[in-house]
Structures are given as structure tokens and as C-alpha cells.
Coordinates of C-alpha atoms and ligand atoms in Angstrom, one line a residue:
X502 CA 62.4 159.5 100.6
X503 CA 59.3 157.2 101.2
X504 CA 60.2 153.2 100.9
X505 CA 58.2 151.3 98.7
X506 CA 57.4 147.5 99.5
X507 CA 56.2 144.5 97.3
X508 CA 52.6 145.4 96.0
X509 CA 51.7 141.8 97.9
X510 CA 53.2 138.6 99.4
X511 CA 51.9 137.0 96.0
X512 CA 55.2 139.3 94.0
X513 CA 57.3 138.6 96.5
X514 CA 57.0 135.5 96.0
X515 CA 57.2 135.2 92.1
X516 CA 60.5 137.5 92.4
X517 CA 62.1 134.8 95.0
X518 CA 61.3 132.4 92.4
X519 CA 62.3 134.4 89.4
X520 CA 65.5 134.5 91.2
X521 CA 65.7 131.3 92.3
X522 CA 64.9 129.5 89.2
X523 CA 68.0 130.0 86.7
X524 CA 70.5 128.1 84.6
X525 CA 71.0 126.2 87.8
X526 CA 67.7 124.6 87.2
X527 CA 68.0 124.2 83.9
X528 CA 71.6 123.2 83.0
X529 CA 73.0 122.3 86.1
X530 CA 69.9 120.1 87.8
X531 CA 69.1 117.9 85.2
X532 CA 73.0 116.6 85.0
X533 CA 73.7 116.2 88.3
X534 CA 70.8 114.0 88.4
X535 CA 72.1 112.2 85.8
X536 CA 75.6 111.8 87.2
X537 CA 73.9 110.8 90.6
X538 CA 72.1 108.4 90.3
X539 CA 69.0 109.6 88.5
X540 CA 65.6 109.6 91.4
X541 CA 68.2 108.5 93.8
X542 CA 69.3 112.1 93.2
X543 CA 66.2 113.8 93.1
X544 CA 64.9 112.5 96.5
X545 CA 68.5 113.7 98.1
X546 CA 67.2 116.8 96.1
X547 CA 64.1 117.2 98.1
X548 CA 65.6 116.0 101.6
X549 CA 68.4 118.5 101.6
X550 CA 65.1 121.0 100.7
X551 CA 64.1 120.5 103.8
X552 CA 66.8 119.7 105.9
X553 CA 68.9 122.8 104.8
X554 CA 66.8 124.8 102.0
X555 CA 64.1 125.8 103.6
X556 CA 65.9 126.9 107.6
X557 CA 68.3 128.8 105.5
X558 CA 65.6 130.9 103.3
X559 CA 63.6 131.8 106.0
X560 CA 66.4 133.1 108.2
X561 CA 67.2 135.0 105.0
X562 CA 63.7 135.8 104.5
X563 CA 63.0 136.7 107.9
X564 CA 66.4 138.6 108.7
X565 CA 65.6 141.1 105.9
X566 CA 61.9 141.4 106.6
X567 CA 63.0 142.3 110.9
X568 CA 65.3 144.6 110.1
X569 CA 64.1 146.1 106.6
X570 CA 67.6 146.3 105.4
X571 CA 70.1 144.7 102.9
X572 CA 72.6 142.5 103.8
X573 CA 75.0 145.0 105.0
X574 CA 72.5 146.4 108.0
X575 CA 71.0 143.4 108.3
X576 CA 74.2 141.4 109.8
X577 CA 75.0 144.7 111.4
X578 CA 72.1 144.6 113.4
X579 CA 72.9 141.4 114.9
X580 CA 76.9 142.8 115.9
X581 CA 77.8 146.3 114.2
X582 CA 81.1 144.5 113.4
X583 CA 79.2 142.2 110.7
X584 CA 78.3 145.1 108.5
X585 CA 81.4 143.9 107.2
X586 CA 79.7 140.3 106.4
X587 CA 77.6 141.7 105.0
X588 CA 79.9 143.5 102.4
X589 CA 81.7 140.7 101.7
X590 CA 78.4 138.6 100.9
X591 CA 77.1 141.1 98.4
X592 CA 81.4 141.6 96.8
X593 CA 81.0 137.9 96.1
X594 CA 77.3 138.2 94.4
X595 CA 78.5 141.1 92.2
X596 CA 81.5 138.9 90.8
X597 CA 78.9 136.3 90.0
X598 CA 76.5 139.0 88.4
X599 CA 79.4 140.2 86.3
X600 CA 80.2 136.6 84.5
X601 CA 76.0 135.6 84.9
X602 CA 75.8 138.6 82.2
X603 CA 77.8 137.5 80.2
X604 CA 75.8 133.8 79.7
X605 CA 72.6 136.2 79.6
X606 CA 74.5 138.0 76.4
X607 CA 75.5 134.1 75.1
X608 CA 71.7 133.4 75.3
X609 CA 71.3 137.0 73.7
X610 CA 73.0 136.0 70.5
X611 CA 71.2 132.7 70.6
X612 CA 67.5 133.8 70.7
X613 CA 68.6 136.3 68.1
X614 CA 70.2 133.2 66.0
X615 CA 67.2 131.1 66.3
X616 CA 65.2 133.5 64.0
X617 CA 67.1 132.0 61.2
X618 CA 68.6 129.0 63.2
X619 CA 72.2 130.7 62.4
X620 CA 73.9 128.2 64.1
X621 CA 73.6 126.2 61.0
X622 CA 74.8 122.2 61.1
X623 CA 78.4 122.7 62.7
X624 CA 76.9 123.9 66.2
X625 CA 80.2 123.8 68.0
X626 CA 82.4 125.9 65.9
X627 CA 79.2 128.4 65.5
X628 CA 79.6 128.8 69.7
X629 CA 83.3 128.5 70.3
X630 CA 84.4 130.3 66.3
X631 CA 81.6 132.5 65.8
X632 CA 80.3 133.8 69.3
X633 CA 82.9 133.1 71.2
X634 CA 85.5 133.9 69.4
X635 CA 87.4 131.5 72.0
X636 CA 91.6 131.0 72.0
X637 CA 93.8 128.1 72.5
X638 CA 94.0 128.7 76.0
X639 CA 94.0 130.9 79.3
X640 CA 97.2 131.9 78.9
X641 CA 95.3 133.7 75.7
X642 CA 93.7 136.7 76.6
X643 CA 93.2 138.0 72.7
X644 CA 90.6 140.8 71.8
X645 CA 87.2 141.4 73.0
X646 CA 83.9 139.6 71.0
X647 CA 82.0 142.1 69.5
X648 CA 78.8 139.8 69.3
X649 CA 79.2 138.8 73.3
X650 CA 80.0 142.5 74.5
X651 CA 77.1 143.7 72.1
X652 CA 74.9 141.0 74.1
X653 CA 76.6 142.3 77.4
X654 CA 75.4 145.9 76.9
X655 CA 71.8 144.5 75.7
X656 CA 71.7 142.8 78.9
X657 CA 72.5 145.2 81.3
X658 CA 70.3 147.8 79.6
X659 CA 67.3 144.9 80.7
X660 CA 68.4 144.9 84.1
X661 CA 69.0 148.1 84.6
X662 CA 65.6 148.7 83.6
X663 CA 64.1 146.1 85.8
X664 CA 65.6 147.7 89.0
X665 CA 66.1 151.2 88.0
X666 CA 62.9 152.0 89.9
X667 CA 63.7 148.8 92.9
X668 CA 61.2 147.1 94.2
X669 CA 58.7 149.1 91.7
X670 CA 59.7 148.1 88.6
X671 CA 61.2 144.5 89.7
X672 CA 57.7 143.8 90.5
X673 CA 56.3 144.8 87.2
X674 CA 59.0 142.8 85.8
X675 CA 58.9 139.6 87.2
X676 CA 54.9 139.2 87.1
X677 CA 56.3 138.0 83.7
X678 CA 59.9 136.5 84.3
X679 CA 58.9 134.1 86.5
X680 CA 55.7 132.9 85.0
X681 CA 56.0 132.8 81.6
X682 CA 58.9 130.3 82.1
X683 CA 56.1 127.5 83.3
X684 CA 54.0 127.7 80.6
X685 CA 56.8 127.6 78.0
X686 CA 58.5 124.7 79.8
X687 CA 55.1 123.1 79.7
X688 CA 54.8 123.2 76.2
X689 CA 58.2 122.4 75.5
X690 CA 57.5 119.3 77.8
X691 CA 55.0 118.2 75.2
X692 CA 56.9 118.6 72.6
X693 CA 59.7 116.7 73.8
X694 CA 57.4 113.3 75.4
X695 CA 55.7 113.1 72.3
X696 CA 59.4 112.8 70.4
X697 CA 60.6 109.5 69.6
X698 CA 63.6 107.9 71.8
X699 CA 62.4 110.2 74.4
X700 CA 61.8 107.6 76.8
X701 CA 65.4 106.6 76.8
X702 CA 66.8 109.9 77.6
X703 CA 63.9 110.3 80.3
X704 CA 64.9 106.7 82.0
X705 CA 68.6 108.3 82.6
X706 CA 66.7 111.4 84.6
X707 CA 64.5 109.2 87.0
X708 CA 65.5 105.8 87.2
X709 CA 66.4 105.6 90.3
X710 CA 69.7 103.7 91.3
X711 CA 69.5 103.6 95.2
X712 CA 72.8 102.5 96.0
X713 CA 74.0 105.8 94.6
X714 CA 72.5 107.1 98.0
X715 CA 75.6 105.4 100.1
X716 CA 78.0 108.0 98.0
X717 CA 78.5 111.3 100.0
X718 CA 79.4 112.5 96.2
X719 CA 75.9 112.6 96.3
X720 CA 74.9 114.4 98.9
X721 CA 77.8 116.7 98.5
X722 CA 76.1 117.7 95.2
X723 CA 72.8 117.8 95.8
X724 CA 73.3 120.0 99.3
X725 CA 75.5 122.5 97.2
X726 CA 72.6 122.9 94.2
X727 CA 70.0 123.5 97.2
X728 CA 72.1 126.6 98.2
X729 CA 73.3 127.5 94.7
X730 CA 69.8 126.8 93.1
X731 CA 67.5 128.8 96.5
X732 CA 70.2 132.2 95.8
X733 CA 71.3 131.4 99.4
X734 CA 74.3 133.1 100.7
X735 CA 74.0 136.4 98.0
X736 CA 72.4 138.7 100.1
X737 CA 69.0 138.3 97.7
X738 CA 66.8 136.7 99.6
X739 CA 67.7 139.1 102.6
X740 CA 66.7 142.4 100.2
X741 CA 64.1 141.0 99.1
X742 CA 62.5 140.1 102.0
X743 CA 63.7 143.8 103.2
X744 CA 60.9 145.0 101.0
X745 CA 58.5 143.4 102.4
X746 CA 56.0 145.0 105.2
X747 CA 56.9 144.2 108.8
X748 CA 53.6 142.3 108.9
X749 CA 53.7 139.9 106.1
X750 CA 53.4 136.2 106.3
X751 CA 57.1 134.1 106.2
X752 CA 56.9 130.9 106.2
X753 CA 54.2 129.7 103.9
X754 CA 55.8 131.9 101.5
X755 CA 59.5 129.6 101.8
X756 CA 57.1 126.8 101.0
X757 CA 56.1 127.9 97.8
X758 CA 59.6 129.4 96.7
X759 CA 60.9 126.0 97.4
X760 CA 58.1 124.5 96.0
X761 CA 57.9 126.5 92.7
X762 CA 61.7 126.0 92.2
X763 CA 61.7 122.3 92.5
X764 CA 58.8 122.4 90.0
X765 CA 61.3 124.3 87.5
X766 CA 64.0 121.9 88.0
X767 CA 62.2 118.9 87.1
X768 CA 60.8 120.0 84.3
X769 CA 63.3 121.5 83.2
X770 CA 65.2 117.4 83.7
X771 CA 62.4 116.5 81.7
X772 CA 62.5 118.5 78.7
X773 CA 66.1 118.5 78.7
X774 CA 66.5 114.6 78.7
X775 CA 63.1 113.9 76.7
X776 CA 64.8 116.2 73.7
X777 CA 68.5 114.5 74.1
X778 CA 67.0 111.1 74.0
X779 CA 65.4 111.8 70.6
X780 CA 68.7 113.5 69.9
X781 CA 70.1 110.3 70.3
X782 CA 67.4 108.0 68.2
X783 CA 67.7 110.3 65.4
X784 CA 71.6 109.9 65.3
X785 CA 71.3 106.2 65.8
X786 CA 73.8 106.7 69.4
X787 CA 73.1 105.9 72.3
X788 CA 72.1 108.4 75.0
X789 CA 75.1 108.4 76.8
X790 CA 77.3 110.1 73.9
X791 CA 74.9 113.0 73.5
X792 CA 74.5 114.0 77.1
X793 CA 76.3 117.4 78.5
X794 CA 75.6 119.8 81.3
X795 CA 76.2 124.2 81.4
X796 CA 77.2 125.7 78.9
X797 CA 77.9 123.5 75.7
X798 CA 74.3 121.4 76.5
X799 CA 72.6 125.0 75.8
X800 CA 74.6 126.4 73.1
X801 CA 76.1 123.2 71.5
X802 CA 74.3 119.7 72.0
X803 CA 70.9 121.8 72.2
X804 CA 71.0 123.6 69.0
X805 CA 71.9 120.2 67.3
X806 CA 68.4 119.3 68.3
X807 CA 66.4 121.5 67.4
X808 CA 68.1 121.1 63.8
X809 CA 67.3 117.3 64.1
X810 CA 63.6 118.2 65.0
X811 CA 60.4 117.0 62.4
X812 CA 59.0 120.4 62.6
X813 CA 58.6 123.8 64.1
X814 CA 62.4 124.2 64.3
X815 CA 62.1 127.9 64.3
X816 CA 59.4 128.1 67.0
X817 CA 61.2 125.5 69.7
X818 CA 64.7 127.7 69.6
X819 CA 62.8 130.6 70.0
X820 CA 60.5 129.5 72.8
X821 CA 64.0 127.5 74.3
X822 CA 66.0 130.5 74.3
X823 CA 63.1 132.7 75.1
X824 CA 62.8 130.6 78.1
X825 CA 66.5 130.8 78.8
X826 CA 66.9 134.3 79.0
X827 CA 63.7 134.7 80.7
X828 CA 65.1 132.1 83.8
X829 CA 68.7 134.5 83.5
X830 CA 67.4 138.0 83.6
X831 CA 65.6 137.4 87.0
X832 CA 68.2 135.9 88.4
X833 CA 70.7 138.5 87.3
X834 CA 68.6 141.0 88.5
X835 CA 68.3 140.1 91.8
X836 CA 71.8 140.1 92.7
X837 CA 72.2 143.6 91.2
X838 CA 69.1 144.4 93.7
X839 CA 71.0 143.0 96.7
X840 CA 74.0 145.5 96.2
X841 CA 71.1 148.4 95.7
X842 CA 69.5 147.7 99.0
X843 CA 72.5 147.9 100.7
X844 CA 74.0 151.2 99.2
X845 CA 70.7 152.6 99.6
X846 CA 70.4 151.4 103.3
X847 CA 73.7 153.3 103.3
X848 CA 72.7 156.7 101.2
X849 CA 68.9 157.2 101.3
X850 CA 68.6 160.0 99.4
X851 CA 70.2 159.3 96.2
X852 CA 67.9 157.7 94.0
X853 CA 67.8 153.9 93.3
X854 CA 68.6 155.3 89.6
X855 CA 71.7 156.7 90.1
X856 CA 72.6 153.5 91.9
X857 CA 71.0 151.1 90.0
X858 CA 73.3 153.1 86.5
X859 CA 76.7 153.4 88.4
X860 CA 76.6 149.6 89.7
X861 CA 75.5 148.5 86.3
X862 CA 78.0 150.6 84.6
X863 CA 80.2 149.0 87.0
X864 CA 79.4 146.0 85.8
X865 CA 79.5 146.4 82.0
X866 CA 83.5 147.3 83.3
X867 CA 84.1 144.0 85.1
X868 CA 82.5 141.9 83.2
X869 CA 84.8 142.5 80.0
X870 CA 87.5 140.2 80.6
X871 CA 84.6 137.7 80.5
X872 CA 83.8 138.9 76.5
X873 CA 87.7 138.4 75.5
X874 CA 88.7 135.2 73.5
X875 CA 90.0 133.9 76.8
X876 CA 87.2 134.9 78.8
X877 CA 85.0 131.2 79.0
X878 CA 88.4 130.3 80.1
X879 CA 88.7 132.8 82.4
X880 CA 84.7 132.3 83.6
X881 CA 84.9 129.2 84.6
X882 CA 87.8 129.1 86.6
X883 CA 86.0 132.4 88.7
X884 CA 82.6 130.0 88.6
X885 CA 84.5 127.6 90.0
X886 CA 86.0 128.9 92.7
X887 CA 83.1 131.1 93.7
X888 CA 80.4 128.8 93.7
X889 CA 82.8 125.6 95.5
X890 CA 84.5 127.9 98.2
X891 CA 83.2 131.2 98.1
X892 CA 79.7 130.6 98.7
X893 CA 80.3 127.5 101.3
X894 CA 81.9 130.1 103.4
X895 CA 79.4 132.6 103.3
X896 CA 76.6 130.5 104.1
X897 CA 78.6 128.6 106.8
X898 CA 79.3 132.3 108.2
X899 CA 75.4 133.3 107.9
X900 CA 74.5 130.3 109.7
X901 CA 76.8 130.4 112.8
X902 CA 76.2 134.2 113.2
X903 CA 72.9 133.6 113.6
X904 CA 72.4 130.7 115.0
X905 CA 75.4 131.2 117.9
X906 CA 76.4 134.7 117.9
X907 CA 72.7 136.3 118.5
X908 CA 71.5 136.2 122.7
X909 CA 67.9 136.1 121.8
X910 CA 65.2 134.2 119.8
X911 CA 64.5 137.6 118.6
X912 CA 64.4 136.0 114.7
X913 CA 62.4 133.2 115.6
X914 CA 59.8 134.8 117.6
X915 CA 59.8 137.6 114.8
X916 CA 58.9 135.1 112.3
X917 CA 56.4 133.0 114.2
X918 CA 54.1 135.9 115.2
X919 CA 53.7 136.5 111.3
X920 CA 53.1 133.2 110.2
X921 CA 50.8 130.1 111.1
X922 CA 53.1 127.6 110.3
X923 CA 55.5 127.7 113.0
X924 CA 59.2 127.0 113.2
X925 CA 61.1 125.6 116.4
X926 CA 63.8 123.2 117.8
X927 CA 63.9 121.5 114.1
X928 CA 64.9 124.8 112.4
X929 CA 67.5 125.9 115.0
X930 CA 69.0 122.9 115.2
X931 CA 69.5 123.0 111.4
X932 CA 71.0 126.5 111.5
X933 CA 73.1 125.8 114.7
X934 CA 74.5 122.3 114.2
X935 CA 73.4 120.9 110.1
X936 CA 74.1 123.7 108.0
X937 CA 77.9 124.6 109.9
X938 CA 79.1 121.0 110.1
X939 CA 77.9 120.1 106.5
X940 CA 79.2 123.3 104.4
X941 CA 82.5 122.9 107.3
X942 CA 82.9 119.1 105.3
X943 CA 81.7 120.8 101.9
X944 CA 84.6 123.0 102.0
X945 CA 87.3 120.7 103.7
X946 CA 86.3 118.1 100.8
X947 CA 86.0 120.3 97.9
X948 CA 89.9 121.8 99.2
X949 CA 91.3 118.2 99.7
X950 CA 90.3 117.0 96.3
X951 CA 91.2 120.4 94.4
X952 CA 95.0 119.4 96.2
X953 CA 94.3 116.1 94.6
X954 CA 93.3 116.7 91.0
X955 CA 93.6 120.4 90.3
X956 CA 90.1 121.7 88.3
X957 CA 90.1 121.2 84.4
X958 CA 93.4 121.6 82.5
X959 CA 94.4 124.9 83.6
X960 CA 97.9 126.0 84.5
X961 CA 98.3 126.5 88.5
X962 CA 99.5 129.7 87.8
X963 CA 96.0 130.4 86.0
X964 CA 94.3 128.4 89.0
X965 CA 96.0 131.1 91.5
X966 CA 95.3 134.0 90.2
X967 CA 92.5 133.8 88.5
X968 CA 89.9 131.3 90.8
X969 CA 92.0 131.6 94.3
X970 CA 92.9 135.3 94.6
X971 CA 89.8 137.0 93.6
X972 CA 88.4 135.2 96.7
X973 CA 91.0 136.5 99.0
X974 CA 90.6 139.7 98.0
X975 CA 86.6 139.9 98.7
X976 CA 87.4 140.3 102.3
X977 CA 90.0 143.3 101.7
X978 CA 87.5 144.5 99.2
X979 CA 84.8 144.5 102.0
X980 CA 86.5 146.1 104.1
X981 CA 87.2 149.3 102.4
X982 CA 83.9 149.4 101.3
X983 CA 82.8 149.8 104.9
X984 CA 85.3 152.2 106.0
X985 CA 84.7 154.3 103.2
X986 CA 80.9 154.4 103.7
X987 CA 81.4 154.8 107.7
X988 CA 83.8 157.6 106.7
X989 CA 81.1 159.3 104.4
X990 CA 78.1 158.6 106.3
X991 CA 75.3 161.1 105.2
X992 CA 72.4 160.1 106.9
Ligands
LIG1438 N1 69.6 130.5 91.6 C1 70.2 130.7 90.4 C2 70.1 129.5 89.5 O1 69.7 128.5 90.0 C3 71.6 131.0 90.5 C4 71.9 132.3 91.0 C5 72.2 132.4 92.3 C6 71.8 133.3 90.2 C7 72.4 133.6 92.8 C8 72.0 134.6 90.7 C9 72.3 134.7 92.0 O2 70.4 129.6 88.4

């Protein structure tokens, strides 16, 4: 079967972004900076950019473009052994694409709410009574949402659409995904600036407080949103540079994903913290009782907003929850793509179809227990663990195969013939030495404090089972994948 590529750099690079720029930009960014120290945060932002950012996409980038393969082939390539990496890599991404889903179905039931603005004035019970349908607790598993799994199907009938036809209909796809996003954040932006008490809320985003520079809490955080907000680590940005011609330009291109996904972050801070500081003058509180990060700033604190707003109401949820799916379903898609690259690196003459419907139904499957009335319950603990120690290890894995385990500058040479912007001593040195020692103290820290004070107010038992042993099993998982696809090889 003929392999198609990106129709040019230009789509490749909206795709990166569209799957760069998600929730983590728009929930997750604009807290952290708020918790750290406001600019203070936002320079760390930009130096661990380019200190670990930008060496990490483009040995991504540039592993997938050499060897035209997904994740699997592509670590393969470097040792056959690492196949198994590989594997591992894209087990992890699917678990995140099967509770992602199920925040794009959240955001489903919301943009279908804000045609009526159903939440009505009692925004919490509408997302925990209504939507959720959520129990007392984890030990709870109860029966499944009808409104979340309806979302969950909706959802995965979009993404399978975008990829059904890989890098074909992804790139018809995210020419709007990953654009349309600006312009609505740009007129959301507007809206929110010209809003009274805005100011206040926007003070808490960029003030900066330098000393909170001397805190590694910092720099822990903003080095782990680099990776979690640039889809490091997945296996993405390595499929999606697999589908890009042997000849196209690298390193320009890293600029501008970086670039373009900083851009979403900020504005996303700013419309964010320009709408909760009205929030705020409106309720006669001050800013610091209204702010929130994830999920209850989207479906809680923000709903109570747009209720409080002069006029429009309608318009602004629509255009916010527009916007919020529109961030998701890019995001989502690309990890689905990563898995498809890779079985089809495996199986080249089934049809990206058939795998794009049987790894989607797959997902439907295991992302159920995320629709139960336990299942936020059971979705954060999983994000937790995944994102803290599942992802660390990855990328700390990525980086040291490459940077110690390969005899030749075979990637660095590769990339520099393609591009005019050259890399050298600065990037290996960040893929040999600052990318392995910081994720190493990223994951030593994260496990000493977890010992300390154990995440949220979960049972251990739920802790175990729920966050820690799904990890363990990703390698055992990984490896029968490999065995049985070495068993069954076709081509
Ligand atoms: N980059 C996405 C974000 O910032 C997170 C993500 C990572 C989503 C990997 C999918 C896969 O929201």
C-alpha cells in the first residue's frame, strides 16, 4: 500500500500544535502560574522551553522523520530490543487517551448545555449530580452515566473520523482544530480585558514574584508542564514526524510548535484569570476564593461566570466550550494516531480503518469505568500516577537511549542536513546529561513526597490498585504485545 505524508511542513506543523495545545494549556497552565509565582513562573516556563522542550521534540521529531516509523520501529531501529520501549510508550498513551475521552464527552455535554445555559445557577451540583452522576467515594463504583458514556461514544465517533483515513484526514482535520482555537481565544481575550475587576485576576497571572524562583517546586512544575504540555514521551510527535518526507525541514518547524503552544498557554492565562477576576468583582470576593485549576475551573467556577456575565451569555459558553473541545479533540487524536502508526508499521496491509475502528472500539471498552459514578474518582487517581511517574520514566528512558545507547551522530547529522538552523554540543548535552538527571530528581521527588503525604483523600488500597498497578503492568502489557506481533509477523 502506498504511504501518504503531510500535504506540507505548514500541516505538520498545525497538527504538532493541535496536539500540543490541550487542557494542559488551558486548565493546567494558567494555575500553575498562579501557584508559582505568577511571571516568575512563566519565564521558568519559557527556560525549561528551551533547555528541555525544544532538544526533546526534535529528537522526537527527527527519530520519526529518519526512520519513517512509529514508536515501536522507531526505538527498534536504534537496538531491536527497544521495540519493546516503544510498546510500552504508546500502552501508556492509550490509557491517557481512554480517560482524555472521557473530559472530551464532559466538554460534550457542556457545549450541548450552553445552548440553553442548562447548568442553571447551582453549577456544582449540575457537574457532580447531573453529569456526573458522581458517588460518595472510590470505594463506590455505582452505575454508568448515561449523559458521559453518550458524550464518550460522540467522541470517539470524531476521532475516529479524524484518523480513519491517517495522515489524510488528520490533516483535513486539524487545518481547523488547531486554528480556529486562536481566533476564538482572541476574542474571548477581549471580552474578558474589557470586563470589570479583570485587572485583579490578571495581576495574580503575571505579577511576577521573583523569589518564587529559589523554590525547586517551581521548577519541578514548570519542567513537568513542558513535557506534559509538548506531548513528549507518547510516541506522537515520533508518528507524526514519521509522516513526514525524508527531506523536510526539522528544526524551524520545533520553533514554531513551541512557539505556537506557548502562545496558547498565555492566552489561555489571560482569559482565564481576566474572566475569574470579574467573577470576583461581581461577587464582591476577592480573587483568591474564586480561583481553581482542571476540571471544576471548566465545568464549575467557569459556568458560574458566564451566568454572572452583562451580556452574550449564550454566545461566550458556546465559543468557550467550542474552544474546549476543539483544544481536546486534537490532542485526543493524536495519541490514537501514535498507536496506528505503530500497528501499521507492524501490519501494512490492513487498512488504517480497520485499525483506526478496532483501537477506538477498544477504547470506548476501557474507558467505561471512567463514565461510572466513581469514575472522576477513579480518573484522577490513573492521571495522577500516569502523568507524575509514568511519563517521567518514559521520557528519562527516551533520552538516555538516545543520547547513550546509539554509537553514532546518525540523528544529529540526519537532522542538520535538513535544516538551516543547526543543532550541536547544546542539544546533546541536554539529551545526555539535563533531561536524565532532571526527570531522575522529578521522579525520586514526586516518590519521596507521595511516601510523605499520600495524593488526595483516597484509601491506600484505592492508591495501589488503581494509580500504582496499572503502571506496573504497562511493561508486562508491552511485552506481549511484542511477542505476539513477532509471532504473527506478516510482512
Ligand atoms: N499536550 C496536551 C495538553 O497540553 C496533553 C496531551 C498530551 C494530550 C499527550 C494528549 C497526549 O493538553
Amino acid at each position: 500500500m502506498e504511504k501518504h505524508f503531510w500535504p506540507n511542513n505548514w500541516v505538520f506543523i498545525l497538527a504538532a500544535i493541535g496536539s500540543a495545545a490541550g487542557l494542559g494549556n488551558l486548565w493546567r497552565f494558567p494555575y500553575l502560574a498562579y501557584e508559582h509565582g505568577g511571571g516568575a513562573f512563566v519565564l521558568a516556563f519559557i527556560i525549561a522551553n528551551l533547555v528541555i522542550g525544544i532538544p526533546l521534540l526534535t529528537l522526537e521529531i527527527g527519530l520519526g522523520q529518519m526512520t519513517q516509523s512509529g514508536a515501536s520501529n522507531a526505538f527498534g531501529y536504534i537496538k531491536k530490543q527497544f521495540r519493546y520501549i516503544g510498546w510500552a510508550v504508546l500502552t501508556l498513551g492509550f490509557m491517557v487517551l481512554s480517560y482524555y475521552m472521557v473530559v472530551v464527552s464532559w466538554g460534550i455535554n457542556y457545549f450541548g448545555a450552553s445552548l440553553h445555559l442548562g447548568w442553571g445557577n447551582n453549577t456544582e451540583g449540575f457537574f457532580f449530580n447531573n453529569v456526573l452522576s458522581l458517588s460518595s467515594g472510590v470505594d463506590v463504583v455505582g452505575n454508568i452515566s448515561w449523559p458521559v458514556l453518550s458524550g464518550l461514544i460522540i467522541a470517539w465517533v470524531f476521532v475516529y473520523l479524524a484518523v480513519h483515513k491517517g495522515v489524510q484526514s488528520i490533516s483535513k482535520t486539524v487545518v481547523w482544530t488547531a486554528t480556529l482555537p486562536f481566533a476564538i481565544l482572541a476574542i474571548l481575550i477581549l471580552r474578558a480585558v474589557t470586563l470589570d475587576g479583570a485587572v485583579d485576576g490578571l495581576k495574580l497571572f503575571l505579577i511576577p514574584d521573583w523569589g518564587a524562583l529559589a523554590d525547586p517546586k517551581l521548577w519541578l512544575a514548570a519542567f513537568s508542564q513542558v513535557f506534559f504540555s509538548l506531548s513528549l514521551a507518547f510516541g506522537i510527535m515520533i508518528a507524526y514526524g514519521s509522516l513526514k518526507k525524508r527531506t523536510d525541514e526539522i528544526t524551524k518547524g520545533v520553533l514554531w510548535i513551541t512557539g505556537g503552544n506557548f502562545l496558547v498557554s498565555i492566552m489561555s492565562g489571560i482569559v482565564i484569570f481576566g474572566t475569574l477576576g470579574y467573577m470576583a468583582s461581581q461577587q464582591g470576593v476577592s480573587v483568591l476564593n474564586v480561583i481553581a485549576g482542571g476540571p471544576s475551573l471548566a465545568f464549575v467556577v467557569f459556568p458560574q461566570a458566564i451566568n454572572l456575565l452583562p451580556a452574550f451569555n449564550i454566545t461566550i459558553a458556546l465559543l468557550f466550550f467550542g474552544m474546549f473541545l476543539l483544544l481536546a479533540i486534537d490532542s485526543a487524536f493524536s495519541l490514537l494516531e501514535a498507536v496506528v502508526v505503530s500497528f501499521k508499521d507492524k501490519y501494512s496491509q490492513t487498512s488504517n480503518k480497520k485499525i483506526a475502528f478496532l483501537l477506538s472500539l477498544a477504547g470506548i471498552i476501557s474507558g467505561l469505568v471512567f463514565t461510572t459514578a466513581g469514575g472522576l474518582y477513579i480518573l484522577d487517581i490513573v492521571d495522577h500516577f500516569v502523568v507524575n511517574y509514568g511519563l517521567v520514566a518514559i521520557g528519562m528512558f527516551e533520552a538516555l537511549l538516545v543520547g547513550w545507547l546509539w554509537k553514532e551522530k546518525e540523528l544529529e547529522n540526519f537532522i542538520n542536513e535538513r535544516s538551516k538552523l543547526k543543532i550541536g554540543k547544546k542539544w546533546r548535552i541536554s539529551i545526555r546529561y539535563i533531561i536524565p538527571l532532571f526527570l531522575g530528581w522529578l521522579l525520586i521527588w514526586n516518590t519521596v513526597n507521595e511516601f510523605r503525604v499520600p495524593y488526595g483523600d483516597y484509601p491506600t488500597w484505592a492508591l495501589l490498585y488503581i494509580g500504582v498497578l496499572p503502571l506496573l503492568l504497562i511493561p508486562v502489557v508491552a511485552f506481549i504485545i511484542e511477542k505476539l506481533l513477532s509471532k504473527n509477523k506478516r510482512e
